PDB file of C-alpha atoms in Angstrom:
ATOM      1  CA  MET A   1      25.146  14.733  29.943  1.00 67.00           C
ATOM      2  CA  PHE A   2      21.838  13.832  28.634  1.00 67.00           C
ATOM      3  CA  ILE A   3      22.015  13.179  24.811  1.00 65.00           C
ATOM      4  CA  LEU A   4      18.639  12.858  22.950  1.00 65.00           C
ATOM      5  CA  ASN A   5      18.528  11.467  19.547  1.00 75.00           C
ATOM      6  CA  ILE A   6      15.241  12.401  17.894  1.00 82.00           C
ATOM      7  CA  GLY A   7      14.474  10.357  14.311  1.00 86.00           C
ATOM      8  CA  ILE A   8      11.350  10.541  12.268  1.00 89.00           C
ATOM      9  CA  ILE A   9       9.463   7.116  11.368  1.00 90.00           C
ATOM     10  CA  PHE A  10       7.072   7.584   8.355  1.00 90.00           C
ATOM     11  CA  ASP A  11       4.647   4.791   7.183  1.00 85.00           C
ATOM     12  CA  LEU A  12       5.133   4.052   3.286  1.00 85.00           C
ATOM     13  CA  ASP A  13       1.481   3.667   1.707  1.00 79.00           C
ATOM     14  CA  GLY A  14      -0.860   6.176   2.271  1.00 78.00           C
ATOM     15  CA  THR A  15       1.631   8.950   3.999  1.00 85.00           C
ATOM     16  CA  LEU A  16       4.742   8.803   1.360  1.00 89.00           C
ATOM     17  CA  TRP A  17       2.891   7.369  -1.595  1.00 89.00           C
ATOM     18  CA  ASP A  18      -0.157   6.334  -3.335  1.00 87.00           C
ATOM     19  CA  THR A  19      -0.116   2.990  -4.636  1.00 86.00           C
ATOM     20  CA  ARG A  20      -3.959   2.912  -5.740  1.00 87.00           C
ATOM     21  CA  ALA A  21      -3.666   3.928  -9.298  1.00 85.00           C
ATOM     22  CA  ARG A  22      -1.064   1.200  -9.877  1.00 87.00           C
ATOM     23  CA  VAL A  23      -2.687  -1.549  -8.275  1.00 89.00           C
ATOM     24  CA  ILE A  24      -6.507  -1.244  -8.882  1.00 92.00           C
ATOM     25  CA  ASP A  25      -6.484  -2.704 -12.287  1.00 91.00           C
ATOM     26  CA  LEU A  26      -4.558  -5.589 -11.303  1.00 92.00           C
ATOM     27  CA  TRP A  27      -6.858  -6.256  -8.541  1.00 93.00           C
ATOM     28  CA  ASN A  28      -9.724  -6.144 -10.991  1.00 95.00           C
ATOM     29  CA  GLN A  29      -7.918  -8.234 -13.408  1.00 94.00           C
ATOM     30  CA  VAL A  30      -7.448 -10.780 -10.477  1.00 94.00           C
ATOM     31  CA  LEU A  31     -10.997 -10.965  -9.713  1.00 95.00           C
ATOM     32  CA  LYS A  32     -12.030 -11.288 -13.300  1.00 95.00           C
ATOM     33  CA  ASP A  33      -9.499 -14.166 -13.399  1.00 95.00           C
ATOM     34  CA  TYR A  34     -11.151 -15.862 -10.650  1.00 93.00           C
ATOM     35  CA  GLY A  35     -14.890 -15.396 -12.126  1.00 94.00           C
ATOM     36  CA  LEU A  36     -15.723 -12.684  -9.377  1.00 93.00           C
ATOM     37  CA  GLU A  37     -18.175 -10.019 -10.945  1.00 90.00           C
ATOM     38  CA  LYS A  38     -17.113  -7.186  -8.723  1.00 92.00           C
ATOM     39  CA  THR A  39     -15.021  -3.969  -9.673  1.00 94.00           C
ATOM     40  CA  ILE A  40     -12.704  -2.518  -7.108  1.00 93.00           C
ATOM     41  CA  THR A  41     -12.529   1.461  -7.459  1.00 94.00           C
ATOM     42  CA  GLN A  42      -9.780   3.916  -5.647  1.00 90.00           C
ATOM     43  CA  GLN A  43     -12.980   5.154  -3.475  1.00 91.00           C
ATOM     44  CA  ASN A  44     -13.454   1.455  -2.185  1.00 90.00           C
ATOM     45  CA  LEU A  45      -9.800   1.123  -1.612  1.00 90.00           C
ATOM     46  CA  SER A  46      -9.059   4.287  -0.098  1.00 88.00           C
ATOM     47  CA  PRO A  47     -10.170   3.867   3.455  1.00 90.00           C
ATOM     48  CA  LEU A  48      -8.474   0.478   3.459  1.00 89.00           C
ATOM     49  CA  ILE A  49      -4.818   1.318   2.625  1.00 80.00           C
ATOM     50  CA  GLY A  50      -2.254   0.530   5.149  1.00 75.00           C
ATOM     51  CA  LEU A  51      -4.196  -2.438   6.217  1.00 83.00           C
ATOM     52  CA  PRO A  52      -2.828  -5.985   5.506  1.00 85.00           C
ATOM     53  CA  LEU A  53      -3.776  -7.506   2.115  1.00 88.00           C
ATOM     54  CA  GLY A  54      -5.977 -10.220   3.746  1.00 91.00           C
ATOM     55  CA  LYS A  55      -7.903  -7.557   5.850  1.00 93.00           C
ATOM     56  CA  ILE A  56      -8.676  -5.678   2.440  1.00 92.00           C
ATOM     57  CA  CYS A  57      -9.914  -8.283   0.485  1.00 94.00           C
ATOM     58  CA  GLN A  58     -12.119  -9.550   3.873  1.00 95.00           C
ATOM     59  CA  ASN A  59     -13.618  -6.028   3.664  1.00 95.00           C
ATOM     60  CA  LEU A  60     -14.338  -5.454   0.192  1.00 94.00           C
ATOM     61  CA  LEU A  61     -15.440  -9.054  -0.315  1.00 94.00           C
ATOM     62  CA  PRO A  62     -16.930 -10.212   2.681  1.00 94.00           C
ATOM     63  CA  GLU A  63     -19.215 -12.686   1.183  1.00 93.00           C
ATOM     64  CA  LEU A  64     -16.038 -14.973   0.085  1.00 93.00           C
ATOM     65  CA  GLU A  65     -14.771 -18.024   2.322  1.00 94.00           C
ATOM     66  CA  GLU A  66     -11.422 -17.837   3.972  1.00 94.00           C
ATOM     67  CA  LYS A  67      -9.813 -20.039   1.473  1.00 95.00           C
ATOM     68  CA  LYS A  68     -10.696 -18.065  -1.451  1.00 93.00           C
ATOM     69  CA  ILE A  69      -9.553 -15.001   0.307  1.00 94.00           C
ATOM     70  CA  GLU A  70      -6.285 -16.494   0.481  1.00 94.00           C
ATOM     71  CA  GLN A  71      -6.096 -17.432  -2.809  1.00 95.00           C
ATOM     72  CA  LEU A  72      -6.843 -14.038  -3.873  1.00 94.00           C
ATOM     73  CA  VAL A  73      -4.362 -12.313  -1.615  1.00 93.00           C
ATOM     74  CA  GLU A  74      -1.442 -14.500  -2.997  1.00 94.00           C
ATOM     75  CA  SER A  75      -2.350 -13.490  -6.365  1.00 95.00           C
ATOM     76  CA  ILE A  76      -2.529  -9.905  -5.691  1.00 93.00           C
ATOM     77  CA  SER A  77       0.406  -9.844  -3.725  1.00 92.00           C
ATOM     78  CA  THR A  78       2.707 -11.561  -6.155  1.00 92.00           C
ATOM     79  CA  LEU A  79       1.313  -9.176  -9.151  1.00 92.00           C
ATOM     80  CA  GLU A  80       1.555  -5.941  -6.607  1.00 89.00           C
ATOM     81  CA  ILE A  81       5.226  -6.850  -5.697  1.00 89.00           C
ATOM     82  CA  SER A  82       6.138  -6.775  -9.345  1.00 91.00           C
ATOM     83  CA  THR A  83       4.493  -3.942 -10.207  1.00 90.00           C
ATOM     84  CA  LEU A  84       5.463  -1.754  -7.642  1.00 88.00           C
ATOM     85  CA  THR A  85       8.995  -2.705  -7.578  1.00 88.00           C
ATOM     86  CA  ALA A  86       9.005  -1.931 -11.208  1.00 91.00           C
ATOM     87  CA  GLN A  87       7.044   1.470 -11.160  1.00 89.00           C
ATOM     88  CA  GLY A  88       6.745   2.164  -7.373  1.00 87.00           C
ATOM     89  CA  GLY A  89       4.031   4.258  -5.926  1.00 89.00           C
ATOM     90  CA  LYS A  90       3.038   8.263  -6.724  1.00 91.00           C
ATOM     91  CA  LEU A  91       4.782  10.278  -4.138  1.00 92.00           C
ATOM     92  CA  TYR A  92       2.356  12.625  -2.664  1.00 92.00           C
ATOM     93  CA  PRO A  93       2.891  16.499  -3.268  1.00 95.00           C
ATOM     94  CA  GLN A  94       5.604  17.893  -1.247  1.00 95.00           C
ATOM     95  CA  VAL A  95       7.057  14.756   0.098  1.00 94.00           C
ATOM     96  CA  ARG A  96      10.271  14.807  -1.930  1.00 94.00           C
ATOM     97  CA  GLU A  97      10.956  18.416  -0.624  1.00 95.00           C
ATOM     98  CA  THR A  98       9.930  17.931   2.996  1.00 93.00           C
ATOM     99  CA  LEU A  99      12.403  14.650   3.214  1.00 92.00           C
ATOM    100  CA  THR A 100      14.985  16.603   1.443  1.00 92.00           C
ATOM    101  CA  LYS A 101      14.496  19.470   4.127  1.00 92.00           C
ATOM    102  CA  LEU A 102      14.237  16.918   6.997  1.00 90.00           C
ATOM    103  CA  LYS A 103      17.481  15.461   5.687  1.00 88.00           C
ATOM    104  CA  SER A 104      19.253  18.866   5.795  1.00 91.00           C
ATOM    105  CA  LEU A 105      18.483  18.994   9.405  1.00 87.00           C
ATOM    106  CA  LYS A 106      20.549  15.799   9.993  1.00 85.00           C
ATOM    107  CA  LEU A 107      17.493  14.136  11.204  1.00 82.00           C
ATOM    108  CA  PRO A 108      17.679  10.298  11.002  1.00 89.00           C
ATOM    109  CA  LEU A 109      14.806   9.241   8.734  1.00 90.00           C
ATOM    110  CA  TYR A 110      13.082   5.819   8.672  1.00 91.00           C
ATOM    111  CA  ILE A 111      10.280   4.387   6.844  1.00 89.00           C
ATOM    112  CA  VAL A 112       7.928   1.368   7.809  1.00 87.00           C
ATOM    113  CA  SER A 113       5.440  -0.797   6.089  1.00 82.00           C
ATOM    114  CA  ASN A 114       3.312  -3.481   6.712  1.00 71.00           C
ATOM    115  CA  CYS A 115       3.523  -4.334   2.721  1.00 69.00           C
ATOM    116  CA  GLN A 116       4.268  -7.675   1.621  1.00 66.00           C
ATOM    117  CA  ALA A 117       7.791  -7.159   0.686  1.00 61.00           C
TER     118      ALA A 117
END
């Protein structure tokens, strides 16, 4: 007898929920706190969502040395974790309904993410 187990794995950021609106202001506050005169927009951030935070910083701030990037990552990470833990991201349209439908089909559902915590 052959039994086939099927499940669905979803990535979290950029697939199930959108965190850009929640984190953009804290990113800009950290840049300001570090004396950087750059403003990050949702448009800048959009193509980078899903990358590790360090890679996002390297892409958005290529002029910075590695040490400064590491400091930014630590500061941004701390704020992102507390903000997203408290507020979460905004679910994309139809996510709740889709997951409810899949659950009713008794399919195992999994979420993966490369987020900080």
